[in-house]
CSV table of C-alpha atoms and ligand atoms in Angstrom, one decimal:
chain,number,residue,atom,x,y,z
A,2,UNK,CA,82.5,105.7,118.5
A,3,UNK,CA,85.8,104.2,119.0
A,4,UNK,CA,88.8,106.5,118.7
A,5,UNK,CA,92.0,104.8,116.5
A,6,UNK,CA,95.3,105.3,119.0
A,7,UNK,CA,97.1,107.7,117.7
A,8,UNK,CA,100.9,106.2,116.0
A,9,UNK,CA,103.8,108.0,115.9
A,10,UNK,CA,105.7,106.8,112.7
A,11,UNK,CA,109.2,106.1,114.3
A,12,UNK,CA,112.0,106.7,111.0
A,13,UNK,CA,113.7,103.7,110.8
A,14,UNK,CA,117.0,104.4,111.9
A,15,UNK,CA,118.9,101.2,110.7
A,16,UNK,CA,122.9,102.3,111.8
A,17,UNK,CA,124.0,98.4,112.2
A,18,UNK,CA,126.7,97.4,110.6
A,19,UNK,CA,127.0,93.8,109.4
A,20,UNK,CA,130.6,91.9,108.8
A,21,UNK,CA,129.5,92.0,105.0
A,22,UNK,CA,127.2,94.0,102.7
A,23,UNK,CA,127.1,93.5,99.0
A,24,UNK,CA,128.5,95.1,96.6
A,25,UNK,CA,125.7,95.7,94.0
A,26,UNK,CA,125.8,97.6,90.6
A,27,UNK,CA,123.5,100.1,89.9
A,28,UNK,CA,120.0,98.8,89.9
A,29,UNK,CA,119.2,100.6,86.3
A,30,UNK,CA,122.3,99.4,84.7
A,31,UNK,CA,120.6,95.9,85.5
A,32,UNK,CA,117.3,96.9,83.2
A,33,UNK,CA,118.7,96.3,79.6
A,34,UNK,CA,120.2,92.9,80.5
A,35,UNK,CA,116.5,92.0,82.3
A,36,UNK,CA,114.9,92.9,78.9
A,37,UNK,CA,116.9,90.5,76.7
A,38,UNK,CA,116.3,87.8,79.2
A,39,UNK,CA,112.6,88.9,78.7
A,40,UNK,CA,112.8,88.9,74.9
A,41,UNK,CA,114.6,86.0,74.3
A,42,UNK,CA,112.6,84.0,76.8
A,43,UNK,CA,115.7,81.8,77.4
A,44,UNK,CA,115.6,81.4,81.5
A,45,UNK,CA,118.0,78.5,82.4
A,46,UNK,CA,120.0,75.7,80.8
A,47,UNK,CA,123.2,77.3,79.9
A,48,UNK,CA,122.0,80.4,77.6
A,49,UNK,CA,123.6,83.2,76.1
A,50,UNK,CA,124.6,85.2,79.1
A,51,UNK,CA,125.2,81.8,81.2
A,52,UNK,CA,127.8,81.2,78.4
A,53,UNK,CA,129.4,84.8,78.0
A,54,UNK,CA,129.4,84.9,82.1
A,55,UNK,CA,132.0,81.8,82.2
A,56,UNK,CA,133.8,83.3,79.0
A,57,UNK,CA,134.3,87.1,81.3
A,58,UNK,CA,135.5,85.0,84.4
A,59,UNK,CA,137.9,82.4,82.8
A,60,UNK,CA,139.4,85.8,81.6
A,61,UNK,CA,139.1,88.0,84.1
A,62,UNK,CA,140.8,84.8,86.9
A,63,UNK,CA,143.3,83.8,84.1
A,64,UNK,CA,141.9,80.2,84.2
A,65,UNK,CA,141.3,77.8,81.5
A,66,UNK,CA,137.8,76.3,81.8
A,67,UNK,CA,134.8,77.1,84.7
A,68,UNK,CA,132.0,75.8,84.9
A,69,UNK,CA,129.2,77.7,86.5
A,70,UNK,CA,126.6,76.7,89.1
A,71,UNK,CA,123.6,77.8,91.3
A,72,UNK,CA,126.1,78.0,94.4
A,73,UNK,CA,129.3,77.0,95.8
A,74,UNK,CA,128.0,74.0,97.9
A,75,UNK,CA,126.8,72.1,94.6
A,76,UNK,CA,129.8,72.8,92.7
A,77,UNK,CA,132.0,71.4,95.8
A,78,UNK,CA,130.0,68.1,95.8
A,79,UNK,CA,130.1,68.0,92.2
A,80,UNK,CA,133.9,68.9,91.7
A,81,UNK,CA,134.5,65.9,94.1
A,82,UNK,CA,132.0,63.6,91.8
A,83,UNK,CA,133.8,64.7,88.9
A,84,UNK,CA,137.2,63.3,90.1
A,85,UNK,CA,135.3,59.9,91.2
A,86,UNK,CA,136.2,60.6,95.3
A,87,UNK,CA,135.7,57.9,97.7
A,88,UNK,CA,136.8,56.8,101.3
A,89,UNK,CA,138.7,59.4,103.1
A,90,UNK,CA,139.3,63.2,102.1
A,91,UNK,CA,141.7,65.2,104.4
A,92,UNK,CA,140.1,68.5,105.1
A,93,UNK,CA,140.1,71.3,107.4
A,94,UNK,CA,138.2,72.3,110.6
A,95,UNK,CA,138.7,75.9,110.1
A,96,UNK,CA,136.1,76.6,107.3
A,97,UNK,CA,132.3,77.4,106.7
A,98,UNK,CA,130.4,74.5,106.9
A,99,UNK,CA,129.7,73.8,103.6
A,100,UNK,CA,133.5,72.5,103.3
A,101,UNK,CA,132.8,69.2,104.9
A,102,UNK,CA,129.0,69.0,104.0
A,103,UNK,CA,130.2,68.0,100.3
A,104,UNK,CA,132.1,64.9,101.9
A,105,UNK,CA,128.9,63.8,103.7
A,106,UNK,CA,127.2,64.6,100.7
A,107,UNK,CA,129.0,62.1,99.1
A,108,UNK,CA,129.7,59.2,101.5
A,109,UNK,CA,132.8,60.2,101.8
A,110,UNK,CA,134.5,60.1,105.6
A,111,UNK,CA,136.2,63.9,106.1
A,112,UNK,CA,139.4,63.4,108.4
A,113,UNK,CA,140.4,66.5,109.8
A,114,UNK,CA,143.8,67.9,109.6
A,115,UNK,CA,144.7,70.7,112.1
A,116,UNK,CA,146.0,74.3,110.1
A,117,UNK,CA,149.3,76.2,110.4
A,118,UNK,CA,149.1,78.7,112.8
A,119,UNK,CA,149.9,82.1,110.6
A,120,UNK,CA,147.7,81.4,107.6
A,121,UNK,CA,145.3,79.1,109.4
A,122,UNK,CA,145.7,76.5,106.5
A,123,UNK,CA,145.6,73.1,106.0
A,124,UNK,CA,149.3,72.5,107.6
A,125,UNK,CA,151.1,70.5,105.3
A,126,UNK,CA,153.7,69.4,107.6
A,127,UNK,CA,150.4,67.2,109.1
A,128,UNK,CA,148.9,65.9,106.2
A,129,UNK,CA,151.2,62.8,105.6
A,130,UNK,CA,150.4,61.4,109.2
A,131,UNK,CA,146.7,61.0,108.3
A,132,UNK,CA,147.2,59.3,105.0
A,133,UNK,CA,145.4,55.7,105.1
A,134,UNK,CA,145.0,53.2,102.4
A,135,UNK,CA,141.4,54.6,102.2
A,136,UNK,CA,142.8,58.4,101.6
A,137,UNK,CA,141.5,59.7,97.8
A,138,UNK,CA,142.2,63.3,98.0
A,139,UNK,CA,142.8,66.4,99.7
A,140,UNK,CA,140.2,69.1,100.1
A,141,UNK,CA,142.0,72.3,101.4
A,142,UNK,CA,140.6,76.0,101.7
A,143,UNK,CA,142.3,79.0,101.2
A,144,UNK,CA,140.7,80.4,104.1
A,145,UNK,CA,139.8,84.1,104.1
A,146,UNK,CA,141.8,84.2,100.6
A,147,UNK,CA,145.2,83.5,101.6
A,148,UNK,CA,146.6,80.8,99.7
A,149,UNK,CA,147.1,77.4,100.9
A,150,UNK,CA,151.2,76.3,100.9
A,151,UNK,CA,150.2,75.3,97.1
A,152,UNK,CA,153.6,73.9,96.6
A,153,UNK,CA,153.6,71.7,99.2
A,154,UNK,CA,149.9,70.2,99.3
A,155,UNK,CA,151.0,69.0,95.2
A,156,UNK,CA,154.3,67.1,96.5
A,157,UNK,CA,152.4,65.4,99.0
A,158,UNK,CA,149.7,64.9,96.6
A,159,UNK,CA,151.4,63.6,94.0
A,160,UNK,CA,154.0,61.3,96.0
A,161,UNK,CA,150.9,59.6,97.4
A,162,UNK,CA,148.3,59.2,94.0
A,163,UNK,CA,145.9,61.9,95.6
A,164,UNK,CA,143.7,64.3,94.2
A,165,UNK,CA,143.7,68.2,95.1
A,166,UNK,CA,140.2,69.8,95.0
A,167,UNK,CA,140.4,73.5,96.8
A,168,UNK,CA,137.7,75.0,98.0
A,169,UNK,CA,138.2,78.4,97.0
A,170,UNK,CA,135.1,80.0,98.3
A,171,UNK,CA,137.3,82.7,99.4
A,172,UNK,CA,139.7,83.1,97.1
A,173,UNK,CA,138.1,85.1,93.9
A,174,UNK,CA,140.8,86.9,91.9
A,175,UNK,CA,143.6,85.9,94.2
A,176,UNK,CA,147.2,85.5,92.7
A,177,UNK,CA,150.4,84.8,93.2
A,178,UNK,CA,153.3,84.9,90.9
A,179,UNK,CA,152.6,82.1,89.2
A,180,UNK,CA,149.2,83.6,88.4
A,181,UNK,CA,145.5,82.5,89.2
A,182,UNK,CA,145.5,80.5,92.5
A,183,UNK,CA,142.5,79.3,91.3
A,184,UNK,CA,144.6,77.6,88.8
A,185,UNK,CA,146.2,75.3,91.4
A,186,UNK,CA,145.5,71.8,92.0
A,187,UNK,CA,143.0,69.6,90.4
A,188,UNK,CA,139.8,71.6,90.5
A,189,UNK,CA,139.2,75.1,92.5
A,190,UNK,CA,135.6,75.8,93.4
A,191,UNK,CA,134.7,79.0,93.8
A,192,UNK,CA,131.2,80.8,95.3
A,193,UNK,CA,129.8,84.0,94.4
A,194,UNK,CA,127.4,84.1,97.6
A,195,UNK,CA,125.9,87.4,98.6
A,196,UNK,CA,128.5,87.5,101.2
A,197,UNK,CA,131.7,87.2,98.7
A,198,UNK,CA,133.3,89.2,97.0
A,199,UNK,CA,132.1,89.2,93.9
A,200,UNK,CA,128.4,87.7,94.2
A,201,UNK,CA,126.0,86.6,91.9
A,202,UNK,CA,123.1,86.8,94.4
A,203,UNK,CA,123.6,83.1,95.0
A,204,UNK,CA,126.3,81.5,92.5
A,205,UNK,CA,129.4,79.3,92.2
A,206,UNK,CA,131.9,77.7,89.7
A,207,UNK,CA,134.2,74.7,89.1
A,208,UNK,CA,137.5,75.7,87.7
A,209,UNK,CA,138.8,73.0,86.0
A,210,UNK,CA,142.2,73.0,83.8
A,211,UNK,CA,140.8,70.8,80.8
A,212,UNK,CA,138.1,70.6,78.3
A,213,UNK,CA,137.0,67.2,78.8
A,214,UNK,CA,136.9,67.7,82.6
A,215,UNK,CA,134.7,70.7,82.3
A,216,UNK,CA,132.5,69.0,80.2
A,217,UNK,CA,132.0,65.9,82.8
A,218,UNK,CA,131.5,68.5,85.1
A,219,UNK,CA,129.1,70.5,82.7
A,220,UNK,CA,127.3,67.1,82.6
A,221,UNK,CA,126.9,66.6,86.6
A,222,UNK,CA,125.5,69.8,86.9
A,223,UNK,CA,122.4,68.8,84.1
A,224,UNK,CA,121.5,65.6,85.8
A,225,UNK,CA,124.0,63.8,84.0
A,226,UNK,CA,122.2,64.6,80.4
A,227,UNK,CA,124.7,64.1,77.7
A,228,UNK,CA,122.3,64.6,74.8
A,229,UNK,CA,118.4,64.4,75.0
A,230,UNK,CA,117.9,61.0,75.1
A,231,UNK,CA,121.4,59.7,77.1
A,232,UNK,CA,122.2,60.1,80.5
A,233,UNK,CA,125.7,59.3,82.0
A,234,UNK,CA,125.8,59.6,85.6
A,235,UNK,CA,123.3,60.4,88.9
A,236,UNK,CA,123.9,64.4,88.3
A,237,UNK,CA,122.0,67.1,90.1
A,238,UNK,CA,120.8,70.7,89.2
A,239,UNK,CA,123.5,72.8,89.8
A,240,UNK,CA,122.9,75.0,87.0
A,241,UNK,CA,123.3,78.9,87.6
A,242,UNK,CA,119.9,80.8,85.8
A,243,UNK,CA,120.2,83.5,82.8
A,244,UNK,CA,119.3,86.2,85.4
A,245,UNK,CA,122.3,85.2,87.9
A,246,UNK,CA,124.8,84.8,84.8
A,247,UNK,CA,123.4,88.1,83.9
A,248,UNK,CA,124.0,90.1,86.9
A,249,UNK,CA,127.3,88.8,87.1
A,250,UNK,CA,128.0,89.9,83.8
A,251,UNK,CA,127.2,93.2,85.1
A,252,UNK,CA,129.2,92.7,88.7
A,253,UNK,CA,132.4,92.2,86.4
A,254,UNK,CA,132.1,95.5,85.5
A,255,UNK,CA,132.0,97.3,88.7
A,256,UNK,CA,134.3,94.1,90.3
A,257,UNK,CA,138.1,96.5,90.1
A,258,UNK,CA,136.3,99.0,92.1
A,259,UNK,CA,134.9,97.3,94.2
A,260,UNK,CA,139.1,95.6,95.5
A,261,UNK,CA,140.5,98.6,95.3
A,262,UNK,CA,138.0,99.9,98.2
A,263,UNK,CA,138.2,96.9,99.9
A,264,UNK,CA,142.5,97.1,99.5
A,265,UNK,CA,142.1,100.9,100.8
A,266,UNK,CA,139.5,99.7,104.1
A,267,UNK,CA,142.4,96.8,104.9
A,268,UNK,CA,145.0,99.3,104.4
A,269,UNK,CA,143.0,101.8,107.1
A,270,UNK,CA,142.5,98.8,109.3
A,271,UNK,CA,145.9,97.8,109.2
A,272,UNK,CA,147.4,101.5,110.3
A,273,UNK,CA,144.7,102.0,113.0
A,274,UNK,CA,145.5,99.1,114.6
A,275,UNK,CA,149.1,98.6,114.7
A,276,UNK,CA,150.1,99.8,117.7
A,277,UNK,CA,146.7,98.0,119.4
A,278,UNK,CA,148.5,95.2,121.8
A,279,UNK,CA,147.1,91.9,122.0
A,280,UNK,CA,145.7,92.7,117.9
A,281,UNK,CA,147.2,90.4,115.2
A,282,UNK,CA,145.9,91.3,111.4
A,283,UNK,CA,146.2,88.0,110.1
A,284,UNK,CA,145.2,88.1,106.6
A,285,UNK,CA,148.5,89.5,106.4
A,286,UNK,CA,150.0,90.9,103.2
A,287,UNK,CA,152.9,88.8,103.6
A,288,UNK,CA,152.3,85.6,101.4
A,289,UNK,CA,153.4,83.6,98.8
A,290,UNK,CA,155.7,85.8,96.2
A,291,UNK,CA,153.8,87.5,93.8
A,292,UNK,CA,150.7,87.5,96.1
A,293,UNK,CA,147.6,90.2,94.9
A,294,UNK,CA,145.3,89.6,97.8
A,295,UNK,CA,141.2,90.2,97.3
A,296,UNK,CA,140.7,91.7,101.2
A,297,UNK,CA,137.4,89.5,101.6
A,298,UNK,CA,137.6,89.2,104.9
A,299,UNK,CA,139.3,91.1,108.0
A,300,UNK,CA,140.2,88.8,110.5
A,301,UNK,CA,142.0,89.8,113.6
A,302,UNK,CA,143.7,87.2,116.4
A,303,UNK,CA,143.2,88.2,119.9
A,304,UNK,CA,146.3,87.0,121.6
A,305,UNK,CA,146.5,86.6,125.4
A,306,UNK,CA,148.3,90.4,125.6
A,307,UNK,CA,145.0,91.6,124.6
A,308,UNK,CA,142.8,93.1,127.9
A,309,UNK,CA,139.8,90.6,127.3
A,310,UNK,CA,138.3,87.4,125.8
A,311,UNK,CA,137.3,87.5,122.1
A,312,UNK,CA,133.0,86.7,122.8
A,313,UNK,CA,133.3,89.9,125.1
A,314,UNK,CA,134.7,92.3,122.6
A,315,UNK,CA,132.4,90.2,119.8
A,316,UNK,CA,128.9,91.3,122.4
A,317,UNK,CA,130.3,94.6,123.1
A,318,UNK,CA,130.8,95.6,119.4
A,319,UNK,CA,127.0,94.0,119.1
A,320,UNK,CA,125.4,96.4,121.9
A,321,UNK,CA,127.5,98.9,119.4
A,322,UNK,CA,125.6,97.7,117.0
A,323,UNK,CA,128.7,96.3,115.0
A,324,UNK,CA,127.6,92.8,113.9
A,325,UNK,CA,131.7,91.3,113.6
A,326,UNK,CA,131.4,87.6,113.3
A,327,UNK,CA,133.4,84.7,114.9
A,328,UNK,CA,134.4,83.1,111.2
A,329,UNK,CA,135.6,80.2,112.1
A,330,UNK,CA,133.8,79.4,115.4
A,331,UNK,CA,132.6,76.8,116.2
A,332,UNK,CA,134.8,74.4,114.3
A,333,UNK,CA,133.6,71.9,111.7
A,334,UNK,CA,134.5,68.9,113.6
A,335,UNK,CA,132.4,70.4,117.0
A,336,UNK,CA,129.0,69.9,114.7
A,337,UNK,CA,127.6,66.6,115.5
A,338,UNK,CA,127.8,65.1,112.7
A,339,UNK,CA,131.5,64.9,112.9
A,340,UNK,CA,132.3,65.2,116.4
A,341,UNK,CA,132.0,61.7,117.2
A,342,UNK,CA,135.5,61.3,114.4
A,343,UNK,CA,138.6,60.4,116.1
A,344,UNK,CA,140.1,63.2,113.6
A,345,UNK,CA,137.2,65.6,115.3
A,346,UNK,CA,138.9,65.5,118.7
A,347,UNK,CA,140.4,68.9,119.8
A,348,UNK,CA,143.3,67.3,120.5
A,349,UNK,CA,143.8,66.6,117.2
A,350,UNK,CA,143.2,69.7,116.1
A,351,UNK,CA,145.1,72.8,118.7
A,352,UNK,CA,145.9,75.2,116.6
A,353,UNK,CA,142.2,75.6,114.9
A,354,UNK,CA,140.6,75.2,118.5
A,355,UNK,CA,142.7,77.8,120.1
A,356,UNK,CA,142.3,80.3,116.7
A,357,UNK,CA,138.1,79.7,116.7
A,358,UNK,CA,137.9,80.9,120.6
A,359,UNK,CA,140.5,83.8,119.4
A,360,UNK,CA,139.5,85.2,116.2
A,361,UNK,CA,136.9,88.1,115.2
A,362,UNK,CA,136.1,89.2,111.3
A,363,UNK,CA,135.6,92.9,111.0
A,364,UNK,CA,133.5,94.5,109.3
A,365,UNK,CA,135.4,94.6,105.3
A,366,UNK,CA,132.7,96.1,102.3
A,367,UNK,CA,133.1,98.6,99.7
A,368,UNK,CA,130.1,100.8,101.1
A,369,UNK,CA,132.4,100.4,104.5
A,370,UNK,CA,132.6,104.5,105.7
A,371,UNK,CA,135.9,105.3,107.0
A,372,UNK,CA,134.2,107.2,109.9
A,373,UNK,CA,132.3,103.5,110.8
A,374,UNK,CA,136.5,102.0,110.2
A,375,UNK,CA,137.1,104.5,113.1
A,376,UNK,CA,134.3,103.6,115.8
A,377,UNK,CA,135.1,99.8,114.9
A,378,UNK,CA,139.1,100.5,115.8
A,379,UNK,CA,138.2,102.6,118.5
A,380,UNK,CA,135.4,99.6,120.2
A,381,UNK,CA,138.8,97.1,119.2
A,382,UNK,CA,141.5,99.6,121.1
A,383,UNK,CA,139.3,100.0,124.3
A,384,UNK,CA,136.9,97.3,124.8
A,385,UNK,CA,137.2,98.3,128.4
A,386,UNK,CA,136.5,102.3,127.9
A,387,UNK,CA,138.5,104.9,128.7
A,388,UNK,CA,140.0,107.8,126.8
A,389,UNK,CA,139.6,107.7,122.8
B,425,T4K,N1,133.2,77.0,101.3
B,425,T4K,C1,133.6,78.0,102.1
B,425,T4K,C2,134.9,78.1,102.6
B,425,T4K,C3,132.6,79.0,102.3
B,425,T4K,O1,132.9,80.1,103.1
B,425,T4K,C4,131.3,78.9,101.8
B,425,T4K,C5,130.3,79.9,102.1
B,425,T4K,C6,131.0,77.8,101.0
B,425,T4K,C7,132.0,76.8,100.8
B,425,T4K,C8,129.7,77.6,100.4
B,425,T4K,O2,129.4,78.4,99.3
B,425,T4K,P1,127.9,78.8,99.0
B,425,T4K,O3,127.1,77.5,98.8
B,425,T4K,O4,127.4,79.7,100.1
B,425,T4K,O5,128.0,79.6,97.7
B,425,T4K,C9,127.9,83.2,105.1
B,425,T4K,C10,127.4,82.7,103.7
B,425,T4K,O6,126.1,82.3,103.7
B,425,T4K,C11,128.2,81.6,103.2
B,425,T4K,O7,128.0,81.7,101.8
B,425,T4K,C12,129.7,81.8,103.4
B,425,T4K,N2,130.5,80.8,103.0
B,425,T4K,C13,129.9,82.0,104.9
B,425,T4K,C14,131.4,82.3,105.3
B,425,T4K,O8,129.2,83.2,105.3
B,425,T4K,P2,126.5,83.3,107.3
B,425,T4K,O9,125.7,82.3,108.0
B,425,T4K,O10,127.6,84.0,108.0
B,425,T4K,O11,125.6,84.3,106.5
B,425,T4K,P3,124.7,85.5,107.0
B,425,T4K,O12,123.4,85.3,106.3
B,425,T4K,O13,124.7,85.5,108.5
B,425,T4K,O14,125.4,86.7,106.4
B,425,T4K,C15,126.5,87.5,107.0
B,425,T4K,C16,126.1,88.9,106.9
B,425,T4K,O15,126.1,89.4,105.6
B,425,T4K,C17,124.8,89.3,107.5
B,425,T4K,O16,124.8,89.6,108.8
B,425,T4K,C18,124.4,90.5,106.7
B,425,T4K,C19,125.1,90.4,105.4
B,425,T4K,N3,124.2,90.0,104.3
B,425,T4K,C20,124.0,88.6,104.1
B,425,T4K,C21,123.2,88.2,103.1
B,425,T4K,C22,122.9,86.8,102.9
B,425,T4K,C23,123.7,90.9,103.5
B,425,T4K,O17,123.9,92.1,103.7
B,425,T4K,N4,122.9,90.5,102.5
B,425,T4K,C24,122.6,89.2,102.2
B,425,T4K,O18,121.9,88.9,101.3
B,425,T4K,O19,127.2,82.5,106.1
């Protein structure tokens, strides 16, 4: 008779702590809007909650017009569809992926610009040398929510006949004194990943200041059906389902709480590690006048005062089991499908290189502990040991 080896059941004991968690509403205050979606049947194709969902947001963001969609990457190639772009698009290195992607997505040749050094922008004091005949538009990001130098990007803009199209990924519920930065520009796009601050499980939206632009845009998104029997355009699928509208109507709810924690965990941050040499918070508070931040990220700049290299305190907060990540590193224009660009070269492009080999995003999340805040600071103040 064989004998079954005897298994211990280990608890899981999960203590890691990831850059991002989300914030999700309570799973039984999700129920009621899952039974209306199973009693009216209506699953997809702008229904009722799909419609009250871009209602909540153009309110809630001050905007005009959105247009929803299944994610941020689809509404970026389709918000640059919507304008018509072609040729060349100035862009930035310093950004998730998905910034560029939309170019390629749509034959369009990204040129990269290289970004200011405080806000790690799109610096608009380089934009005007990389303007060619073949330049259509400027594709900027508001990188960890800081807004881009709005003002300037439109001069340059408008004295050369080009289109704006932010990629605001980042950038949910941020102001300034002239209200929504979203607002800005000739179309924002927005995502409402997981990771973001305000998620939809997967989600995005096109903010568009006009009528007849959201409805080109609401046509893109529905393979370019206008009616049931006409079709304008090549559109995709980029419509967001019932049950993601849904859940974002019930996000909205619980979305105040949910900045104010992340306002108080920057705050904490920000007095734990001020007197950290060689630490520079740069999603600082400072920006434009008026400026009501969202805290969706917590980068900090490792400068050469600080005791050692940004990939060793990134693996010795890992074998802490603190997951920081290296947002932005590597730079867009070191993938291979756009390193071979003359605007790729780091030369081009010193002040994102020298900020992707320096930078580290601490962990910033509602369900953040402040006793977790402390052990991050306290890993960040002596990566090399010694008294605590
Ligand atoms: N433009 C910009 C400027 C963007 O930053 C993004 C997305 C886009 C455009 C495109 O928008 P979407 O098409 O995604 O809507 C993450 C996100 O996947 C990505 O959405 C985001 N930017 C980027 C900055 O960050 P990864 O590769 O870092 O994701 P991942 O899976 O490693 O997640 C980070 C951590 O978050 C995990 O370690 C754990 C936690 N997490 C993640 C997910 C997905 C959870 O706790 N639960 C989850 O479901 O890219």
């Amino acid at each position: 008779m064989s004998s079954l080896p005897v298994r211990l059941v280990e608890p899981v004991i999960d203590d890691r702590i990831f850059v991002t968690q989300p914030h999700l509403a309570p799973l039984a205050e999700f129920l009621p809007y899952l039974e209306k979606i199973w009693s009216s049947k209506v699953l997809t194709n702008g229904g009722p909650f799909h419609q009250q969902l871009e209602q909540a947001l153009c309110e809630y963001l001050g905007v005009e017009h959105l247009a929803l969609f299944t994610n941020g990457t689809l509404a970026l190639v389709t918000a640059l569809q919507a304008h018509r772009i072609t040729g060349e698009v100035i862009t930035t290195p310093y950004s998730f992926v998905a910034t560029a992607h939309s170019l390629l997505w749509n034959g369009i040749k990204p040129v990269f610009v290289d970004v200011d050094p405080d806000t790690l922008n799109l610096d608009p004091e380089k934009i005007e040398a990389a303007i060619t005949p073949q330049t259509t538009a400027i594709l900027p990001v508001h990188c960890y929510g800081r807004p881009c130098n709005l003002d300037a990007i439109q001069k340059i803009a408008d004295n050369y006949n080009l289109k704006v199209i932010y990629d605001a990924a980042h950038a949910f519920g941020v102001k300034t004194d002239v209200g929504s930065v979203l607002a800005h520009g000739d179309l924002s796009v927005l995502s409402f990943h997981a990771t973001k601050v305000f998620n939809t499980f997967e989600g995005g939206a096109v903010v568009c200041p006009d009528a007849k632009t959201k409805q080109r845009i609401d046509h893109l998104k529905n393979f370019g059906f206008v009616d049931e029997v006409t079709v304008v355009a090549p559109g995709i699928n980029g419509k967001m389902s019932e049950i993601n509208a849904a859940f974002g109507m019930l996000q909205l709810k619980h979305i105040d709480e949910a900045l104010e924690r992340r306002a108080a965990i920057d705050a904490t941050y920000r007095r734990l590690l001020a007197d950290v040499k060689g630490v520079r918070c740069i999603s600082a508070l400072e920006g434009p006048s008026g400026y009501v931040a969202n805290h969706a990220y917590f980068p900090i700049l490792l400068s050469d005062e600080y005791p050692v290299e940004r990939d060793t305190l990134f693996n010795l907060m890992r074998e802490h089991n603190i997951f920081a990540r290296r947002y932005f590193y590597p730079l867009i224009s070191d993938f291979p499908m756009y390193r071979g660009l003359p605007s790729a070269q780091s030369s081009n492009l010193p002040v994102a290189a020298d900020a992707a080999r320096r930078v580290l995003c601490l962990p910033i999340y509602p369900a953040l502990a402040d006793h977790d805040i402390e052990r991050i600071v306290d890993l960040v103040a002596h990566p090399l040991g010694g008294a605590h």
